Amino acid sequence: METLSTRGRTVRVAVTALGALLLLLGTFWGQDDDFPFGPFRMYSTAPDPNADAPDTRVEGVDTTGRTIVLTEANSGLRRAEIEGQQRAYIDDPGRLRQIAAAYAEKSPGAAPLRTVRIVIRWEGIEHSRPTGTSRDETIATWTAP
């Protein structure tokens, strides 16, 4: 095995020191977008052990009055997409008509939706354990004209 030159050792030590410095700075002042040099907060924090846990769903009410849970299978939209844009739907509930259109396209034989709503079910939690209680909160609603 050949020995490393002085220049090679210097470059490797400098790159290692730079990486360590970036990790240290990212740990204290970084955001998720700085990953891997910033913390990935999804896994580095814990929720309040006594705070209710949200479970978001999208529901539609069709013209027959039947309530349907809208899923990726029947609308093509994933729950994460809705949760990621939740603030935009609250600010402009008219955007929910796009979900009704996606449902109509993905479920051509189904009755059309006249109402689409985003509902959060807050599951009761105490001491990091479910209490068996829950409450629903509708945060955005669109009704067809």
PDB file of C-alpha atoms in Angstrom:
ATOM      1  CA  MET A   1       0.000   0.000   0.000  1.00  0.00           C
ATOM      2  CA  GLU A   2       1.353   3.390  -0.925  1.00  0.00           C
ATOM      3  CA  THR A   3       1.583   6.129   1.668  1.00  0.00           C
ATOM      4  CA  LEU A   4      -0.472   9.266   1.285  1.00  0.00           C
ATOM      5  CA  SER A   5       1.384  12.427   0.337  1.00  0.00           C
ATOM      6  CA  THR A   6       1.394  15.435   2.634  1.00  0.00           C
ATOM      7  CA  ARG A   7      -0.869  17.277   0.192  1.00  0.00           C
ATOM      8  CA  GLY A   8      -3.313  14.330   0.078  1.00  0.00           C
ATOM      9  CA  ARG A   9      -3.510  14.197   3.868  1.00  0.00           C
ATOM     10  CA  THR A  10      -4.032  17.967   4.051  1.00  0.00           C
ATOM     11  CA  VAL A  11      -6.879  17.862   1.520  1.00  0.00           C
ATOM     12  CA  ARG A  12      -8.595  14.969   3.328  1.00  0.00           C
ATOM     13  CA  VAL A  13      -8.299  16.637   6.723  1.00  0.00           C
ATOM     14  CA  ALA A  14      -9.629  19.921   5.282  1.00  0.00           C
ATOM     15  CA  VAL A  15     -12.635  18.202   3.636  1.00  0.00           C
ATOM     16  CA  THR A  16     -13.386  16.303   6.852  1.00  0.00           C
ATOM     17  CA  ALA A  17     -13.147  19.499   8.920  1.00  0.00           C
ATOM     18  CA  LEU A  18     -15.425  21.329   6.463  1.00  0.00           C
ATOM     19  CA  GLY A  19     -18.004  18.517   6.643  1.00  0.00           C
ATOM     20  CA  ALA A  20     -17.899  18.539  10.445  1.00  0.00           C
ATOM     21  CA  LEU A  21     -18.281  22.337  10.482  1.00  0.00           C
ATOM     22  CA  LEU A  22     -21.312  22.162   8.145  1.00  0.00           C
ATOM     23  CA  LEU A  23     -22.912  19.482  10.317  1.00  0.00           C
ATOM     24  CA  LEU A  24     -22.327  21.545  13.459  1.00  0.00           C
ATOM     25  CA  LEU A  25     -23.722  24.748  11.910  1.00  0.00           C
ATOM     26  CA  GLY A  26     -26.685  22.875  10.446  1.00  0.00           C
ATOM     27  CA  THR A  27     -27.477  21.264  13.787  1.00  0.00           C
ATOM     28  CA  PHE A  28     -27.899  24.617  15.507  1.00  0.00           C
ATOM     29  CA  TRP A  29     -29.153  26.898  12.710  1.00  0.00           C
ATOM     30  CA  GLY A  30     -30.232  24.620   9.864  1.00  0.00           C
ATOM     31  CA  GLN A  31     -33.699  23.819   8.548  1.00  0.00           C
ATOM     32  CA  ASP A  32     -35.157  20.703   6.922  1.00  0.00           C
ATOM     33  CA  ASP A  33     -34.173  22.015   3.476  1.00  0.00           C
ATOM     34  CA  ASP A  34     -30.497  21.926   4.515  1.00  0.00           C
ATOM     35  CA  PHE A  35     -30.556  18.140   5.021  1.00  0.00           C
ATOM     36  CA  PRO A  36     -28.173  16.282   5.375  1.00  0.00           C
ATOM     37  CA  PHE A  37     -26.320  19.189   6.994  1.00  0.00           C
ATOM     38  CA  GLY A  38     -29.431  20.412   8.776  1.00  0.00           C
ATOM     39  CA  PRO A  39     -31.719  18.531  11.117  1.00  0.00           C
ATOM     40  CA  PHE A  40     -34.536  16.448   9.701  1.00  0.00           C
ATOM     41  CA  ARG A  41     -37.039  17.704  12.239  1.00  0.00           C
ATOM     42  CA  MET A  42     -39.669  15.118  11.362  1.00  0.00           C
ATOM     43  CA  TYR A  43     -37.574  12.590  13.250  1.00  0.00           C
ATOM     44  CA  SER A  44     -35.804  14.851  15.739  1.00  0.00           C
ATOM     45  CA  THR A  45     -38.809  16.178  17.644  1.00  0.00           C
ATOM     46  CA  ALA A  46     -41.660  14.589  19.532  1.00  0.00           C
ATOM     47  CA  PRO A  47     -45.258  15.777  19.841  1.00  0.00           C
ATOM     48  CA  ASP A  48     -46.780  16.830  23.135  1.00  0.00           C
ATOM     49  CA  PRO A  49     -47.665  13.589  24.980  1.00  0.00           C
ATOM     50  CA  ASN A  50     -51.073  15.085  25.892  1.00  0.00           C
ATOM     51  CA  ALA A  51     -51.934  16.742  22.559  1.00  0.00           C
ATOM     52  CA  ASP A  52     -54.652  15.340  20.321  1.00  0.00           C
ATOM     53  CA  ALA A  53     -53.360  13.650  17.149  1.00  0.00           C
ATOM     54  CA  PRO A  54     -54.728  14.796  13.772  1.00  0.00           C
ATOM     55  CA  ASP A  55     -56.004  12.355  11.142  1.00  0.00           C
ATOM     56  CA  THR A  56     -56.903  14.225   7.959  1.00  0.00           C
ATOM     57  CA  ARG A  57     -59.350  12.913   5.381  1.00  0.00           C
ATOM     58  CA  VAL A  58     -61.214  14.277   2.377  1.00  0.00           C
ATOM     59  CA  GLU A  59     -64.904  13.512   2.040  1.00  0.00           C
ATOM     60  CA  GLY A  60     -67.342  14.066  -0.743  1.00  0.00           C
ATOM     61  CA  VAL A  61     -71.127  14.045  -0.710  1.00  0.00           C
ATOM     62  CA  ASP A  62     -72.601  12.926  -4.017  1.00  0.00           C
ATOM     63  CA  THR A  63     -75.905  13.952  -5.580  1.00  0.00           C
ATOM     64  CA  THR A  64     -77.653  10.996  -3.897  1.00  0.00           C
ATOM     65  CA  GLY A  65     -76.577  12.253  -0.441  1.00  0.00           C
ATOM     66  CA  ARG A  66     -74.069   9.473   0.130  1.00  0.00           C
ATOM     67  CA  THR A  67     -70.796  10.436   1.887  1.00  0.00           C
ATOM     68  CA  ILE A  68     -67.672   9.022   0.260  1.00  0.00           C
ATOM     69  CA  VAL A  69     -64.128   9.113   1.641  1.00  0.00           C
ATOM     70  CA  LEU A  70     -61.956  10.325  -1.227  1.00  0.00           C
ATOM     71  CA  THR A  71     -58.754   8.296  -1.525  1.00  0.00           C
ATOM     72  CA  GLU A  72     -55.954   7.856  -3.998  1.00  0.00           C
ATOM     73  CA  ALA A  73     -57.872   4.904  -5.484  1.00  0.00           C
ATOM     74  CA  ASN A  74     -61.042   6.840  -6.307  1.00  0.00           C
ATOM     75  CA  SER A  75     -59.667  10.352  -6.879  1.00  0.00           C
ATOM     76  CA  GLY A  76     -55.986   9.966  -7.677  1.00  0.00           C
ATOM     77  CA  LEU A  77     -55.019  12.311  -4.831  1.00  0.00           C
ATOM     78  CA  ARG A  78     -52.913  11.212  -1.899  1.00  0.00           C
ATOM     79  CA  ARG A  79     -53.634  12.398   1.601  1.00  0.00           C
ATOM     80  CA  ALA A  80     -50.117  13.842   1.879  1.00  0.00           C
ATOM     81  CA  GLU A  81     -50.832  16.129  -1.092  1.00  0.00           C
ATOM     82  CA  ILE A  82     -53.907  17.490   0.672  1.00  0.00           C
ATOM     83  CA  GLU A  83     -52.110  17.901   3.993  1.00  0.00           C
ATOM     84  CA  GLY A  84     -49.189  19.635   2.296  1.00  0.00           C
ATOM     85  CA  GLN A  85     -51.514  22.227   0.749  1.00  0.00           C
ATOM     86  CA  GLN A  86     -53.949  22.413   3.632  1.00  0.00           C
ATOM     87  CA  ARG A  87     -53.455  26.159   4.221  1.00  0.00           C
ATOM     88  CA  ALA A  88     -54.203  26.898   0.544  1.00  0.00           C
ATOM     89  CA  TYR A  89     -57.477  24.930   0.746  1.00  0.00           C
ATOM     90  CA  ILE A  90     -58.483  26.789   3.910  1.00  0.00           C
ATOM     91  CA  ASP A  91     -57.695  30.138   2.300  1.00  0.00           C
ATOM     92  CA  ASP A  92     -59.503  29.234  -0.943  1.00  0.00           C
ATOM     93  CA  PRO A  93     -62.049  26.410  -0.478  1.00  0.00           C
ATOM     94  CA  GLY A  94     -62.970  26.755  -4.165  1.00  0.00           C
ATOM     95  CA  ARG A  95     -59.847  24.744  -4.924  1.00  0.00           C
ATOM     96  CA  LEU A  96     -61.728  21.683  -3.647  1.00  0.00           C
ATOM     97  CA  ARG A  97     -63.706  21.635  -6.922  1.00  0.00           C
ATOM     98  CA  GLN A  98     -60.513  20.247  -8.506  1.00  0.00           C
ATOM     99  CA  ILE A  99     -60.829  17.232  -6.214  1.00  0.00           C
ATOM    100  CA  ALA A 100     -64.440  16.761  -7.342  1.00  0.00           C
ATOM    101  CA  ALA A 101     -63.227  16.874 -10.958  1.00  0.00           C
ATOM    102  CA  ALA A 102     -60.465  14.353 -10.212  1.00  0.00           C
ATOM    103  CA  TYR A 103     -63.029  12.044  -8.577  1.00  0.00           C
ATOM    104  CA  ALA A 104     -65.331  12.331 -11.617  1.00  0.00           C
ATOM    105  CA  GLU A 105     -62.449  11.488 -13.949  1.00  0.00           C
ATOM    106  CA  LYS A 106     -61.176   8.551 -11.857  1.00  0.00           C
ATOM    107  CA  SER A 107     -64.668   7.197 -11.016  1.00  0.00           C
ATOM    108  CA  PRO A 108     -66.650   7.718 -14.247  1.00  0.00           C
ATOM    109  CA  GLY A 109     -69.671   5.591 -13.248  1.00  0.00           C
ATOM    110  CA  ALA A 110     -70.153   7.252  -9.862  1.00  0.00           C
ATOM    111  CA  ALA A 111     -72.690   9.957  -9.053  1.00  0.00           C
ATOM    112  CA  PRO A 112     -71.118  13.440  -9.226  1.00  0.00           C
ATOM    113  CA  LEU A 113     -70.007  15.131  -6.033  1.00  0.00           C
ATOM    114  CA  ARG A 114     -71.950  18.159  -4.902  1.00  0.00           C
ATOM    115  CA  THR A 115     -69.822  18.845  -1.794  1.00  0.00           C
ATOM    116  CA  VAL A 116     -66.157  18.231  -0.964  1.00  0.00           C
ATOM    117  CA  ARG A 117     -64.727  18.897   2.466  1.00  0.00           C
ATOM    118  CA  ILE A 118     -61.486  18.407   4.372  1.00  0.00           C
ATOM    119  CA  VAL A 119     -62.089  16.945   7.804  1.00  0.00           C
ATOM    120  CA  ILE A 120     -59.576  16.469  10.588  1.00  0.00           C
ATOM    121  CA  ARG A 121     -60.363  13.831  13.180  1.00  0.00           C
ATOM    122  CA  TRP A 122     -58.599  14.764  16.399  1.00  0.00           C
ATOM    123  CA  GLU A 123     -57.841  11.541  18.280  1.00  0.00           C
ATOM    124  CA  GLY A 124     -57.611  12.041  22.047  1.00  0.00           C
ATOM    125  CA  ILE A 125     -54.165  11.388  23.527  1.00  0.00           C
ATOM    126  CA  GLU A 126     -53.135  11.422  27.189  1.00  0.00           C
ATOM    127  CA  HIS A 127     -49.694  10.419  28.432  1.00  0.00           C
ATOM    128  CA  SER A 128     -48.817   9.306  24.867  1.00  0.00           C
ATOM    129  CA  ARG A 129     -51.711   6.809  24.832  1.00  0.00           C
ATOM    130  CA  PRO A 130     -54.991   6.995  22.902  1.00  0.00           C
ATOM    131  CA  THR A 131     -58.012   7.777  25.042  1.00  0.00           C
ATOM    132  CA  GLY A 132     -60.567   6.321  22.645  1.00  0.00           C
ATOM    133  CA  THR A 133     -62.198   9.720  22.180  1.00  0.00           C
ATOM    134  CA  SER A 134     -62.192  11.825  19.045  1.00  0.00           C
ATOM    135  CA  ARG A 135     -63.797  14.886  17.511  1.00  0.00           C
ATOM    136  CA  ASP A 136     -64.142  15.915  13.872  1.00  0.00           C
ATOM    137  CA  GLU A 137     -63.321  19.403  12.617  1.00  0.00           C
ATOM    138  CA  THR A 138     -64.239  20.480   9.079  1.00  0.00           C
ATOM    139  CA  ILE A 139     -61.599  22.961   7.958  1.00  0.00           C
ATOM    140  CA  ALA A 140     -62.641  23.607   4.336  1.00  0.00           C
ATOM    141  CA  THR A 141     -65.846  23.007   2.362  1.00  0.00           C
ATOM    142  CA  TRP A 142     -66.793  23.512  -1.269  1.00  0.00           C
ATOM    143  CA  THR A 143     -70.320  23.032  -2.583  1.00  0.00           C
ATOM    144  CA  ALA A 144     -71.144  22.891  -6.276  1.00  0.00           C
ATOM    145  CA  PRO A 145     -73.257  25.799  -7.498  1.00  0.00           C
TER     146      PRO A 145
END
